[in-house]
Coordinates of C-alpha atoms and ligand atoms in Angstrom, one line a residue:
Chain A
X280 CA 27.2 -0.8 -78.4
X281 CA 23.6 0.3 -78.7
X282 CA 22.6 3.3 -76.5
X283 CA 19.1 1.8 -75.9
X284 CA 18.2 -1.8 -76.1
X285 CA 14.8 -3.3 -75.5
X286 CA 15.2 -7.1 -74.9
X287 CA 12.0 -9.1 -75.5
X288 CA 9.9 -6.6 -73.7
X289 CA 6.3 -7.4 -73.2
X290 CA 3.5 -5.4 -71.5
X291 CA 0.0 -6.5 -71.0
X292 CA -2.9 -4.6 -69.6
X293 CA -5.2 -7.3 -68.1
X294 CA -6.0 -9.5 -71.0
X295 CA -4.7 -7.1 -73.7
X296 CA -1.1 -7.6 -74.8
X297 CA -0.1 -4.1 -75.8
X298 CA 3.6 -4.9 -76.5
X299 CA 4.8 -8.4 -77.2
X300 CA 8.4 -9.6 -77.0
X301 CA 9.8 -6.6 -78.6
X302 CA 13.5 -6.3 -79.2
X303 CA 15.0 -3.1 -80.5
X304 CA 18.4 -1.4 -80.6
X305 CA 19.0 2.3 -81.0
X306 CA 22.6 3.1 -82.0
X307 CA 24.1 6.3 -80.6
X308 CA 23.8 9.3 -83.0
X309 CA 21.0 7.7 -85.1
X310 CA 17.4 8.6 -85.8
X311 CA 15.3 5.5 -85.3
X312 CA 11.6 5.5 -86.0
X313 CA 8.8 3.4 -84.6
X314 CA 5.7 3.2 -86.8
X315 CA 2.6 1.2 -86.9
X316 CA -1.2 1.6 -87.1
X317 CA -3.2 3.2 -84.4
X318 CA -3.2 1.1 -81.2
X319 CA -0.1 -0.8 -82.3
X320 CA 1.6 -0.2 -79.0
X321 CA 4.1 2.6 -79.9
X322 CA 3.3 5.0 -77.1
X323 CA 3.3 2.1 -74.7
X324 CA 6.9 1.4 -75.7
X325 CA 7.8 5.0 -74.7
X326 CA 5.9 4.6 -71.5
X327 CA 7.8 1.4 -70.8
X328 CA 11.1 3.2 -71.4
X329 CA 10.4 6.3 -69.3
X330 CA 9.0 4.3 -66.3
X331 CA 5.3 5.1 -66.5
X332 CA 4.9 1.3 -66.8
X333 CA 7.2 -1.5 -65.9
X334 CA 7.6 -4.3 -68.4
X335 CA 5.7 -7.5 -67.7
X336 CA 8.6 -9.4 -69.2
X337 CA 12.0 -8.4 -70.6
X338 CA 14.5 -5.6 -70.0
X339 CA 15.0 -2.0 -71.0
X340 CA 18.7 -1.3 -71.0
X341 CA 20.1 2.2 -71.5
X342 CA 23.8 2.9 -71.7
X343 CA 24.5 -0.5 -70.2
X344 CA 22.1 0.1 -67.3
X345 CA 18.9 -1.7 -66.7
X346 CA 16.0 0.8 -66.3
X347 CA 13.2 -1.6 -65.3
X348 CA 11.4 -0.3 -62.3
X349 CA 12.9 3.2 -62.3
X350 CA 10.6 6.1 -61.8
X351 CA 10.2 8.7 -64.6
X352 CA 12.4 11.2 -62.7
X353 CA 15.2 8.7 -62.4
X354 CA 14.9 7.8 -66.1
X355 CA 15.2 11.5 -66.8
X356 CA 18.3 11.8 -64.7
X357 CA 19.8 8.8 -66.5
X358 CA 19.6 10.9 -69.7
X359 CA 16.3 10.2 -71.5
X360 CA 13.8 13.0 -72.1
X361 CA 10.6 12.8 -74.1
X362 CA 7.6 14.6 -75.5
X363 CA 4.0 13.4 -75.3
X364 CA 1.5 12.5 -78.0
X365 CA -1.1 14.7 -76.4
X366 CA 0.9 17.7 -75.5
X367 CA 1.6 17.9 -71.7
X368 CA 3.1 21.4 -71.2
X369 CA 2.8 23.3 -67.9
X370 CA -0.1 25.2 -69.3
X371 CA -0.1 28.1 -67.0
X372 CA 3.6 28.7 -66.7
X373 CA 5.4 30.9 -69.2
X374 CA 7.2 29.5 -72.2
X375 CA 10.5 30.4 -70.5
X376 CA 9.5 28.7 -67.2
X377 CA 8.6 25.5 -69.0
X378 CA 12.1 25.3 -70.4
X379 CA 13.5 26.1 -67.0
X380 CA 11.6 23.3 -65.4
X381 CA 13.0 21.1 -68.2
X382 CA 16.5 21.7 -66.7
X383 CA 15.4 20.6 -63.2
X384 CA 17.5 17.4 -63.1
X385 CA 20.6 19.4 -64.3
X386 CA 20.4 22.1 -61.7
X387 CA 21.9 21.6 -58.3
X388 CA 20.6 24.4 -56.1
X389 CA 19.4 22.9 -52.8
X390 CA 16.3 24.1 -50.9
X391 CA 18.2 26.6 -48.8
X392 CA 20.0 27.9 -51.8
X393 CA 16.6 28.8 -53.3
X394 CA 15.1 30.1 -50.0
X395 CA 18.1 32.3 -49.1
X396 CA 18.8 33.2 -52.8
X397 CA 22.4 32.4 -52.4
X398 CA 25.0 33.5 -54.9
X399 CA 25.1 29.9 -56.1
X400 CA 21.4 29.7 -56.7
X401 CA 21.3 33.1 -58.3
X402 CA 24.2 32.3 -60.7
X403 CA 22.8 28.9 -61.6
X404 CA 19.4 30.4 -62.3
X405 CA 20.9 33.1 -64.5
X406 CA 22.8 30.4 -66.5
X407 CA 19.6 28.3 -66.7
X408 CA 17.8 31.4 -68.0
X409 CA 20.4 31.9 -70.7
X410 CA 20.3 28.3 -71.7
X411 CA 16.5 28.3 -71.9
X412 CA 16.7 31.4 -74.1
X413 CA 19.2 29.6 -76.3
X414 CA 17.0 26.6 -76.7
X415 CA 13.9 28.7 -77.4
X416 CA 15.9 30.4 -80.2
X417 CA 16.9 27.0 -81.4
X418 CA 13.3 25.9 -81.9
X419 CA 12.2 29.4 -83.0
X420 CA 10.2 30.5 -80.0
X421 CA 12.4 33.3 -78.7
X422 CA 9.7 35.9 -79.4
X423 CA 7.2 34.1 -77.1
X424 CA 9.1 33.7 -73.8
X425 CA 6.6 35.4 -71.6
X426 CA 3.5 33.8 -73.1
X427 CA 1.6 31.2 -71.2
X428 CA 2.4 27.9 -72.8
X429 CA -1.3 27.5 -73.0
X430 CA -1.7 30.4 -75.3
X431 CA 0.7 29.2 -78.0
X432 CA -0.7 27.8 -81.2
X433 CA -0.6 24.1 -81.5
X434 CA 2.5 23.8 -83.7
X435 CA 4.5 26.0 -81.4
X436 CA 3.4 24.0 -78.3
X437 CA 4.9 20.9 -80.0
X438 CA 8.2 22.8 -80.5
X439 CA 8.1 24.1 -76.9
X440 CA 7.8 20.5 -75.7
X441 CA 10.9 19.7 -77.7
X442 CA 12.8 22.6 -76.2
X443 CA 11.7 21.6 -72.7
X444 CA 12.9 18.1 -73.3
X445 CA 16.2 19.3 -74.7
X446 CA 16.7 21.4 -71.7
X447 CA 17.3 18.2 -69.7
X448 CA 20.4 17.6 -71.9
X449 CA 19.3 14.1 -72.8
X450 CA 21.5 11.5 -74.6
X451 CA 18.3 10.0 -76.0
X452 CA 15.2 12.0 -77.0
X453 CA 11.9 10.3 -77.4
X454 CA 9.5 12.1 -79.7
X455 CA 5.9 10.9 -79.8
X456 CA 4.2 12.1 -83.0
X457 CA 5.8 15.6 -83.0
X458 CA 4.2 16.4 -86.3
X459 CA 0.7 15.4 -85.4
X460 CA -1.7 18.2 -86.2
X461 CA 0.8 20.5 -87.9
X462 CA 0.6 21.8 -91.5
X463 CA 2.9 20.7 -94.3
X464 CA 5.2 23.8 -93.9
X465 CA 5.5 23.1 -90.2
X466 CA 6.3 19.4 -90.9
X467 CA 9.2 20.4 -93.2
X468 CA 10.5 22.7 -90.5
X469 CA 10.1 20.0 -87.9
X470 CA 12.1 17.5 -90.1
X471 CA 14.9 20.1 -90.2
X472 CA 14.7 20.6 -86.5
X473 CA 14.9 16.8 -85.7
X474 CA 18.0 16.6 -88.0
X475 CA 19.7 19.5 -86.2
X476 CA 18.9 18.0 -82.8
X477 CA 20.7 14.8 -84.0
X478 CA 23.6 17.0 -85.2
X479 CA 23.8 18.3 -81.6
X480 CA 24.7 14.8 -80.6
X481 CA 21.3 13.7 -79.3
X482 CA 20.1 10.2 -80.4
X483 CA 16.4 10.2 -81.4
X484 CA 13.7 7.6 -81.2
X485 CA 10.7 8.9 -83.1
X486 CA 7.0 7.8 -83.3
X487 CA 5.4 9.3 -86.4
X488 CA 2.5 8.6 -88.7
X489 CA 3.7 11.0 -91.5
X490 CA 5.4 8.6 -93.9
X491 CA 7.2 11.3 -95.9
X492 CA 8.7 12.6 -92.7
X493 CA 9.7 9.2 -91.4
X494 CA 11.2 8.0 -94.7
X495 CA 13.0 11.3 -95.0
X496 CA 15.0 11.3 -91.8
X497 CA 15.2 7.9 -90.3
X498 CA 18.3 5.8 -90.3
X499 CA 16.3 2.8 -89.3
X500 CA 12.5 2.0 -89.0
X501 CA 10.8 -0.5 -86.8
X502 CA 7.2 -1.4 -87.6
X503 CA 4.8 -2.6 -84.9
X504 CA 1.4 -4.2 -85.4
X505 CA -0.7 -5.4 -82.5
X506 CA 2.2 -5.0 -80.2
X507 CA 4.5 -7.2 -82.3
X508 CA 7.4 -6.1 -84.5
X509 CA 6.6 -7.1 -88.1
X510 CA 9.5 -5.4 -89.9
X511 CA 12.7 -3.5 -89.3
X512 CA 15.4 -2.0 -91.5
X513 CA 16.3 1.0 -93.6
X514 CA 13.3 3.1 -94.7
X515 CA 13.4 2.1 -98.3
X516 CA 13.4 -1.6 -97.5
X517 CA 10.6 -1.3 -94.9
X518 CA 8.5 0.7 -97.4
X519 CA 8.6 -2.2 -99.8
X520 CA 8.0 -4.9 -97.2
X521 CA 4.7 -6.7 -98.1
X522 CA 3.7 -7.3 -94.5
X523 CA 4.2 -3.6 -93.7
X524 CA 2.2 -2.6 -96.8
X525 CA -0.6 -4.9 -95.7
X526 CA -0.6 -3.9 -92.0
X527 CA 0.1 -0.3 -92.3
X528 CA 0.6 1.4 -95.5
X529 CA -2.3 -0.5 -97.0
X530 CA -4.6 1.1 -94.5
X531 CA -4.6 4.5 -96.3
X532 CA -1.1 6.0 -95.9
Chain B
X289 CA 9.1 44.6 -58.9
X290 CA 7.1 47.2 -60.7
X291 CA 6.7 50.8 -59.5
X292 CA 3.2 50.6 -58.0
X293 CA 4.0 47.4 -56.3
X294 CA 7.2 48.8 -54.8
X295 CA 5.2 51.8 -53.5
X296 CA 2.5 49.5 -52.1
X297 CA 5.1 47.6 -50.1
X298 CA 6.9 50.7 -49.0
X299 CA 3.7 52.3 -47.6
X300 CA 2.8 49.0 -46.0
X301 CA 6.1 48.7 -44.2
X302 CA 5.9 52.3 -42.9
X303 CA 2.4 51.7 -41.6
X304 CA 3.3 48.4 -40.1
X305 CA 6.3 49.9 -38.3
X306 CA 4.4 52.8 -36.9
X307 CA 1.1 51.2 -36.1
X308 CA 1.6 50.7 -32.3
X309 CA 2.4 54.5 -32.1
X310 CA -0.5 55.5 -34.3
X311 CA -3.0 53.3 -32.5
X312 CA -2.1 53.1 -28.8
X313 CA -5.1 51.0 -27.8
X314 CA -3.5 47.9 -26.5
X315 CA -6.6 45.7 -27.3
X316 CA -6.2 46.9 -30.9
X317 CA -2.5 46.2 -31.0
X318 CA -3.2 42.7 -29.6
X319 CA -5.7 42.2 -32.4
X320 CA -3.1 43.3 -35.0
X321 CA -0.7 40.7 -33.6
X322 CA -3.4 38.0 -33.9
X323 CA -4.0 39.1 -37.5
X324 CA -0.3 38.7 -38.2
X325 CA -0.5 35.0 -37.0
X326 CA -3.3 34.5 -39.5
X327 CA -1.3 36.0 -42.2
X328 CA 1.5 33.6 -41.3
X329 CA -0.9 30.6 -41.5
X330 CA -2.2 31.8 -44.8
X331 CA 1.4 32.1 -46.2
X332 CA 2.0 28.5 -45.1
X333 CA -1.2 27.1 -46.6
X334 CA -0.5 28.9 -49.8
X335 CA 2.6 26.7 -50.4
X336 CA 0.5 23.6 -50.3
X337 CA -2.7 24.8 -52.0
X338 CA -1.6 27.7 -54.1
X339 CA 1.8 26.7 -55.4
X340 CA 1.7 22.9 -55.4
X341 CA -2.1 22.5 -56.0
X342 CA -2.7 20.1 -53.2
X343 CA -6.1 20.7 -51.6
X344 CA -5.3 20.3 -47.9
X345 CA -8.0 21.0 -45.4
X346 CA -7.6 20.8 -41.6
X347 CA -4.5 23.0 -41.7
X348 CA -5.3 24.3 -38.2
X349 CA -4.1 21.0 -36.8
X350 CA -0.5 22.1 -37.6
X351 CA -1.1 25.3 -35.8
X352 CA -2.2 23.3 -32.8
X353 CA 0.9 21.1 -33.0
X354 CA 3.1 24.2 -32.9
X355 CA 1.2 25.7 -30.0
X356 CA 1.2 22.5 -27.9
X357 CA 4.8 21.8 -28.7
X358 CA 5.7 25.1 -27.1
X359 CA 3.3 24.5 -24.2
X360 CA 4.9 21.1 -23.5
X361 CA 8.4 22.4 -23.5
X362 CA 7.8 25.7 -21.7
X363 CA 5.3 25.3 -18.9
X364 CA 4.9 23.5 -15.5
X365 CA 3.0 20.8 -17.4
X366 CA 6.2 18.7 -17.7
X367 CA 8.4 21.0 -15.7
X368 CA 10.4 22.0 -18.8
X369 CA 11.3 25.6 -19.6
X370 CA 13.0 25.7 -22.9
X371 CA 13.6 29.2 -24.4
X372 CA 10.9 30.7 -26.5
X373 CA 13.3 31.6 -29.2
X374 CA 14.7 28.1 -29.4
X375 CA 11.1 26.8 -29.5
X376 CA 10.2 29.0 -32.5
X377 CA 12.5 26.8 -34.5
X378 CA 11.5 23.7 -32.5
X379 CA 7.7 24.2 -32.9
X380 CA 8.2 24.8 -36.6
X381 CA 10.3 21.6 -36.9
X382 CA 7.8 19.5 -35.0
X383 CA 4.9 20.7 -37.2
X384 CA 7.0 20.1 -40.3
X385 CA 7.6 16.5 -39.0
X386 CA 3.8 16.1 -38.6
X387 CA 3.3 17.4 -42.1
X388 CA 5.7 14.7 -43.4
X389 CA 4.0 12.0 -41.2
X390 CA 0.6 12.9 -42.6
X391 CA 1.9 13.5 -46.1
X392 CA 4.0 10.4 -46.6
X393 CA 1.1 7.9 -46.7
X394 CA -1.5 10.2 -48.2
X395 CA 0.2 12.2 -51.0
X396 CA -0.4 9.6 -53.6
X397 CA -4.1 10.5 -53.2
X398 CA -5.4 13.2 -55.4
X399 CA -7.8 16.1 -55.2
X400 CA -10.9 15.2 -53.3
X401 CA -9.4 12.2 -51.5
X402 CA -6.5 14.2 -50.2
X403 CA -8.9 16.9 -49.0
X404 CA -10.9 14.3 -47.1
X405 CA -7.9 12.7 -45.4
X406 CA -6.4 16.0 -44.4
X407 CA -9.8 17.1 -43.2
X408 CA -9.9 13.9 -41.0
X409 CA -6.4 14.8 -39.6
X410 CA -7.7 18.3 -38.8
X411 CA -10.5 16.7 -36.8
X412 CA -8.4 14.1 -35.0
X413 CA -5.9 16.5 -33.6
X414 CA -8.3 18.6 -31.5
X415 CA -10.0 15.4 -30.4
X416 CA -6.8 14.0 -29.2
X417 CA -6.0 17.2 -27.4
X418 CA -9.4 17.1 -25.7
X419 CA -9.1 13.5 -24.6
X420 CA -5.5 12.9 -23.8
X421 CA -6.0 15.1 -20.7
X422 CA -3.2 13.5 -18.8
X423 CA -0.8 15.2 -21.1
X424 CA -2.7 18.0 -22.8
X425 CA -4.9 19.2 -20.0
X426 CA -8.1 18.2 -21.9
X427 CA -10.6 20.9 -22.8
X428 CA -9.0 23.4 -20.4
X429 CA -5.7 23.0 -22.1
X430 CA -2.4 24.1 -20.6
X431 CA -1.9 27.4 -18.7
X432 CA 1.1 29.2 -17.2
X433 CA 3.1 28.8 -20.3
X434 CA 6.4 30.8 -20.2
X435 CA 6.2 34.1 -22.0
X436 CA 9.1 35.2 -24.1
X437 CA 12.0 37.1 -22.6
X438 CA 14.6 39.1 -24.4
X439 CA 17.7 40.5 -22.6
X440 CA 16.1 39.9 -19.2
X441 CA 13.0 41.8 -20.1
X442 CA 9.8 39.7 -20.0
X443 CA 7.1 40.4 -22.7
X444 CA 4.3 39.6 -20.3
X445 CA 0.9 40.7 -21.6
X446 CA 2.0 43.9 -23.2
X447 CA 1.1 43.3 -26.9
X448 CA 3.8 45.7 -28.3
X449 CA 6.8 43.4 -28.2
X450 CA 4.7 40.6 -29.7
X451 CA 3.8 43.0 -32.4
X452 CA 7.3 43.6 -33.5
X453 CA 8.4 40.0 -33.2
X454 CA 5.5 39.0 -35.4
X455 CA 6.4 41.7 -37.8
X456 CA 10.0 40.5 -38.0
X457 CA 8.8 36.9 -38.5
X458 CA 6.5 38.0 -41.3
X459 CA 9.1 40.1 -43.0
X460 CA 11.6 37.2 -43.0
X461 CA 8.9 34.7 -44.1
X462 CA 7.8 36.9 -47.1
X463 CA 11.5 37.3 -48.2
X464 CA 12.0 33.5 -48.0
X465 CA 8.8 32.7 -49.8
X466 CA 9.5 35.2 -52.5
X467 CA 12.9 33.7 -53.1
X468 CA 11.5 30.2 -53.1
X469 CA 8.8 31.1 -55.6
X470 CA 11.4 32.0 -58.1
X471 CA 13.7 29.1 -57.3
X472 CA 14.2 25.6 -58.7
X473 CA 11.9 24.3 -55.9
X474 CA 9.2 26.9 -56.6
X475 CA 9.1 26.0 -60.3
X476 CA 9.0 22.3 -59.4
X477 CA 6.0 23.0 -57.1
X478 CA 4.1 24.8 -59.8
X479 CA 5.0 22.2 -62.4
X480 CA 3.4 19.5 -60.2
X481 CA 0.3 21.7 -59.9
X482 CA 0.2 22.0 -63.7
X483 CA 0.9 18.4 -64.7
X484 CA 2.3 15.9 -62.2
X485 CA 3.3 13.3 -64.8
X486 CA 5.1 15.7 -67.0
X487 CA 6.8 17.1 -64.0
X488 CA 8.1 13.7 -63.1
X489 CA 9.5 13.4 -66.6
X490 CA 11.5 16.6 -66.1
X491 CA 13.4 14.8 -63.3
X492 CA 11.3 16.1 -60.4
X493 CA 10.9 13.7 -57.6
X494 CA 7.2 14.5 -57.2
X495 CA 6.8 12.6 -53.9
X496 CA 9.7 14.3 -52.2
X497 CA 8.7 17.7 -53.7
X498 CA 5.1 17.4 -52.5
X499 CA 6.3 16.3 -49.0
X500 CA 8.6 19.3 -48.9
X501 CA 5.6 21.5 -49.7
X502 CA 3.7 19.9 -46.9
X503 CA 6.6 20.1 -44.5
X504 CA 7.4 23.8 -45.2
X505 CA 3.7 24.9 -45.2
X506 CA 3.2 23.1 -41.9
X507 CA 6.3 24.7 -40.4
X508 CA 4.8 28.1 -40.9
X509 CA 1.7 27.0 -39.1
X510 CA 3.9 25.6 -36.3
X511 CA 5.7 28.8 -36.0
X512 CA 2.4 30.7 -35.7
X513 CA 1.4 28.2 -33.0
X514 CA 4.4 28.9 -30.9
X515 CA 3.9 32.7 -31.2
X516 CA 0.3 32.3 -30.2
X517 CA 1.1 30.1 -27.2
X518 CA 3.8 32.5 -26.0
X519 CA 1.6 35.5 -26.4
X520 CA -1.4 34.2 -24.4
X521 CA 0.5 32.0 -22.0
X522 CA -2.2 29.4 -22.4
X523 CA -3.5 27.0 -25.1
X524 CA -6.7 25.0 -25.4
X525 CA -8.1 22.8 -28.2
X526 CA -10.9 25.2 -29.1
X527 CA -8.8 27.6 -31.2
X528 CA -7.7 24.9 -33.7
X529 CA -10.9 23.4 -35.0
X530 CA -12.3 23.0 -38.5
X531 CA -13.6 26.6 -38.4
X532 CA -10.1 27.9 -38.0
X533 CA -8.9 25.8 -41.0
X534 CA -11.7 27.2 -43.1
X535 CA -10.8 30.7 -42.0
X536 CA -7.2 30.3 -43.3
X537 CA -8.5 28.8 -46.6
X538 CA -10.9 31.8 -46.9
X539 CA -7.9 34.1 -46.4
X540 CA -6.0 32.7 -49.4
X541 CA -9.0 32.3 -51.6
X542 CA -10.1 35.9 -50.9
X543 CA -6.7 37.3 -51.4
X544 CA -5.7 35.3 -54.5
X545 CA -4.2 31.8 -54.3
X546 CA -0.6 31.4 -55.5
X547 CA 0.2 35.1 -55.2
X548 CA 2.2 36.3 -52.1
X549 CA 0.8 39.8 -52.2
X550 CA -2.7 38.5 -52.5
X551 CA -2.3 35.9 -49.8
X552 CA -0.8 38.6 -47.5
X553 CA -3.7 41.0 -48.1
X554 CA -6.3 38.2 -47.8
X555 CA -4.7 37.2 -44.5
X556 CA -4.9 40.8 -43.2
X557 CA -8.5 41.2 -44.2
X558 CA -9.7 38.0 -42.6
X559 CA -7.4 38.5 -39.6
X560 CA -8.7 42.0 -38.9
X561 CA -12.3 40.8 -39.4
X562 CA -11.7 37.9 -37.0
X563 CA -9.7 39.7 -34.3
X564 CA -10.9 43.3 -34.5
X565 CA -13.9 44.1 -36.6
X566 CA -16.4 41.5 -35.4
X567 CA -15.7 41.9 -31.7
X568 CA -15.9 45.7 -32.2
X569 CA -19.1 45.5 -34.1
X570 CA -20.6 43.4 -31.3
X571 CA -19.7 46.1 -28.8
X572 CA -21.2 48.7 -31.1
X573 CA -24.4 46.6 -31.2
X574 CA -24.5 46.3 -27.4
X575 CA -24.1 50.1 -27.0
X576 CA -26.8 50.7 -29.6
X577 CA -29.0 48.2 -27.7
X578 CA -28.5 49.9 -24.4
X579 CA -29.2 53.3 -26.1
X580 CA -32.4 52.1 -27.8
X581 CA -33.5 49.7 -25.1
X582 CA -33.7 46.8 -27.5
X583 CA -32.6 43.8 -25.5
X584 CA -31.8 41.6 -28.6
X585 CA -29.1 44.1 -29.6
X586 CA -27.7 44.2 -26.1
X587 CA -27.1 40.5 -26.1
X588 CA -26.0 39.9 -29.7
X589 CA -22.6 38.3 -30.2
X590 CA -21.4 38.8 -33.7
X591 CA -18.5 36.5 -33.0
X592 CA -20.9 33.6 -33.2
X593 CA -21.6 34.5 -36.8
X594 CA -18.0 34.8 -37.9
X595 CA -18.0 31.5 -39.7
X596 CA -21.2 32.5 -41.5
X597 CA -19.2 35.6 -42.6
X598 CA -16.3 33.5 -43.9
X599 CA -18.6 31.2 -45.6
X600 CA -20.4 34.2 -47.2
X601 CA -17.0 35.6 -48.2
X602 CA -16.0 32.3 -49.9
X603 CA -19.3 32.2 -51.8
X604 CA -19.1 35.8 -52.9
X605 CA -15.5 35.5 -54.0
X606 CA -16.4 32.4 -56.0
X607 CA -19.3 34.1 -57.6
X608 CA -17.8 37.5 -58.4
X609 CA -14.1 37.3 -58.4
X610 CA -13.0 33.6 -58.4
X611 CA -9.3 34.6 -58.9
X612 CA -9.3 36.5 -55.6
X613 CA -8.6 40.2 -54.9
X614 CA -5.0 40.2 -56.0
X615 CA -4.6 37.1 -58.0
X616 CA -1.4 35.7 -59.5
X617 CA -1.3 36.4 -63.2
X618 CA -1.4 32.7 -63.7
X619 CA -4.6 32.1 -61.8
X620 CA -6.3 35.0 -63.5
X621 CA -5.3 33.6 -66.9
X622 CA -6.4 30.2 -65.8
X623 CA -9.9 31.3 -64.8
X624 CA -10.3 33.5 -67.8
X625 CA -9.3 30.8 -70.2
X626 CA -11.7 28.4 -68.5
X627 CA -14.4 30.9 -68.9
X628 CA -13.3 31.5 -72.5
X629 CA -13.4 27.8 -73.2
X630 CA -16.9 27.6 -72.1
X631 CA -17.8 30.0 -74.9
X632 CA -15.3 29.1 -77.6
X633 CA -14.9 25.4 -77.3
X634 CA -12.3 23.1 -78.8
X635 CA -9.9 24.1 -81.5
X636 CA -10.9 27.8 -81.4
X637 CA -9.7 28.2 -77.9
X638 CA -6.6 26.1 -78.6
X639 CA -5.4 28.5 -81.2
X640 CA -6.1 31.6 -79.2
X641 CA -2.7 33.3 -78.8
X642 CA -3.8 36.3 -76.9
X643 CA -0.8 37.5 -74.9
X644 CA -1.1 37.7 -71.1
X645 CA 1.4 40.1 -69.7
X646 CA 3.6 38.6 -67.0
X647 CA 3.9 40.5 -63.8
Ligands
ATP244 N1 -3.0 2.2 -69.4 C1 -3.6 1.3 -70.3 N2 -4.6 0.5 -69.9 C2 -5.2 -0.4 -70.7 N3 -4.9 -0.4 -72.0 C3 -4.0 0.4 -72.5 C4 -3.3 1.3 -71.7 N4 -2.4 2.1 -72.4 C5 -2.5 1.6 -73.7 N5 -3.5 0.6 -73.7 C6 -3.9 -0.1 -74.9 O1 -2.7 -0.6 -75.5 C7 -2.8 -0.6 -76.9 C8 -1.6 0.2 -77.5 O2 -1.8 1.6 -77.2 P1 -0.7 2.7 -77.6 O3 -1.2 4.0 -77.1 O4 0.6 2.2 -77.2 O5 -0.9 2.7 -79.2 P2 -0.1 3.6 -80.2 O6 0.6 2.7 -81.1 O7 0.6 4.7 -79.6 O8 -1.4 4.2 -81.0 P3 -1.6 5.7 -81.6 O9 -1.0 5.7 -83.0 O10 -3.1 5.8 -81.8 O11 -1.0 6.6 -80.7 C9 -4.1 0.0 -77.3 O12 -5.0 -1.0 -77.5 C10 -4.5 0.7 -76.0 O13 -5.9 0.8 -75.9
MG245 MG1 0.5 6.7 -79.4

């Protein structure tokens, strides 16, 4: 059974139909990519999944459970974490604190545990600290733990966002243009990183404009144009699809 | 904690413990106690404004709620005489409840709008206290409030026992707040301040977490209110007006928002100014006036100008040290970077990787 299913999901903003009757399955353990020209509705799909918007029609089903109408924090608790197209780190918290916040839904300390600094809270925080360090090593940021997130260079901010998302122990990770604005060397490293995240058992839904990256790591690619799906399949087939070439690859990629 | 900070707190604790023996003037000791209440208020407001980033004005209303709660439950007004110590918790809880009642419908508002609504609340509460005179005693307030007793000994109007109670409450509060700051909840508050949408995506229930900030901040104000009502044995609406709210805000802005040490120091400075220095300076002026036979000086009341002084402090801090006297490292970085951005715009600032040391 698919881990995530969108079933004829539509979303309109006033007169504009940003996503139109989109159906899409993400199998557990796979890397699925969502591509399409600017304004095609890709980020809106993420926002529909994580509860920023509610679908006008259709259902979002995750691990057999309907997510429509859930708030972002509930979607997170259900096992979906994400990154943002325009980076949204906690700018004036440290790199380490950012990843600690990412664990929020997995930590159990109650208010009084924190206020009284009980043994439970203290042990839990120590473990959270260790886990944050481990994740920062995983994305290669272990040397920057005490920097303000704000002060990291762009490429590192993108990786910090990924570490923060992984800290929530998601089953499904949504990555919105993780390679945007990074140089070719960083893109290769990112491709490796995404693969190793999948190898940790996390399923990935990826939005990306860089075709080499998408074609290199995706198990399946879905192509959106004006909110509608115009093609789907393995990367090689999608690449040769005339509608895709016309709508997307034709426009300069 | 680093060496200098440890030393700072050690000296502070010693001075605090010995103060009533160093300075035996009971009017002074009374002023120190009032200063402590202002510190407590500042610590509470700091949760809401400094940690969670919600600009709430009208905070004095919660101070009033605490004071009147104690007055209702421990005076001839309704013939009830509940123990002061019980009401310390009770007044805090009732204020927290009011915080939630105000917060629930308004927390979806942001920035300026939240400021306006909380400002309105701050105006409504003293008005109600003035006009519901059947219950609140109107402008005269409520008198003959029970003063605290401990082991059969009544505190009365001797400021020394109030001083040590206030000190104990402050010490416990600082300990709790320092723990909270470094806890899951403290991180959630700051995440909301930094980016509310991203915080929600980390699994933080932003509404509940903001409400909790409101409730806990208000509880501190309620606690301060009970202490105040017990000390003076009387309450009236005049001490809880907009000016008082601005004074508390001035304390946290002056000291350094979001930093416990800063807020503590800011509270002490503003508190001493309010309770000790301005009244003293007035007396000095009167003496000078009598000496020099200048009638204007004999009649001057500097207390009237205290809000001009706070306003002046706010303006000066904003102009010369916007991060406050003892800022949190975060806020210092924030303001520096903003300043830097104004010079190096766009991508240049984005790639700036200058390391800011963490405390
Ligand atoms: N909150 C909103 N209100 C109104 N219109 C919106 C809103 N969010 C998105 N849109 C519109 O929906 C369409 C799809 O936007 P979306 O951001 O999903 O595109 P995208 O595929 O992610 O594009 P890009 O590659 O540029 O990121 C655009 O026309 C956009 O202007
Ligand atoms: Mg997008």
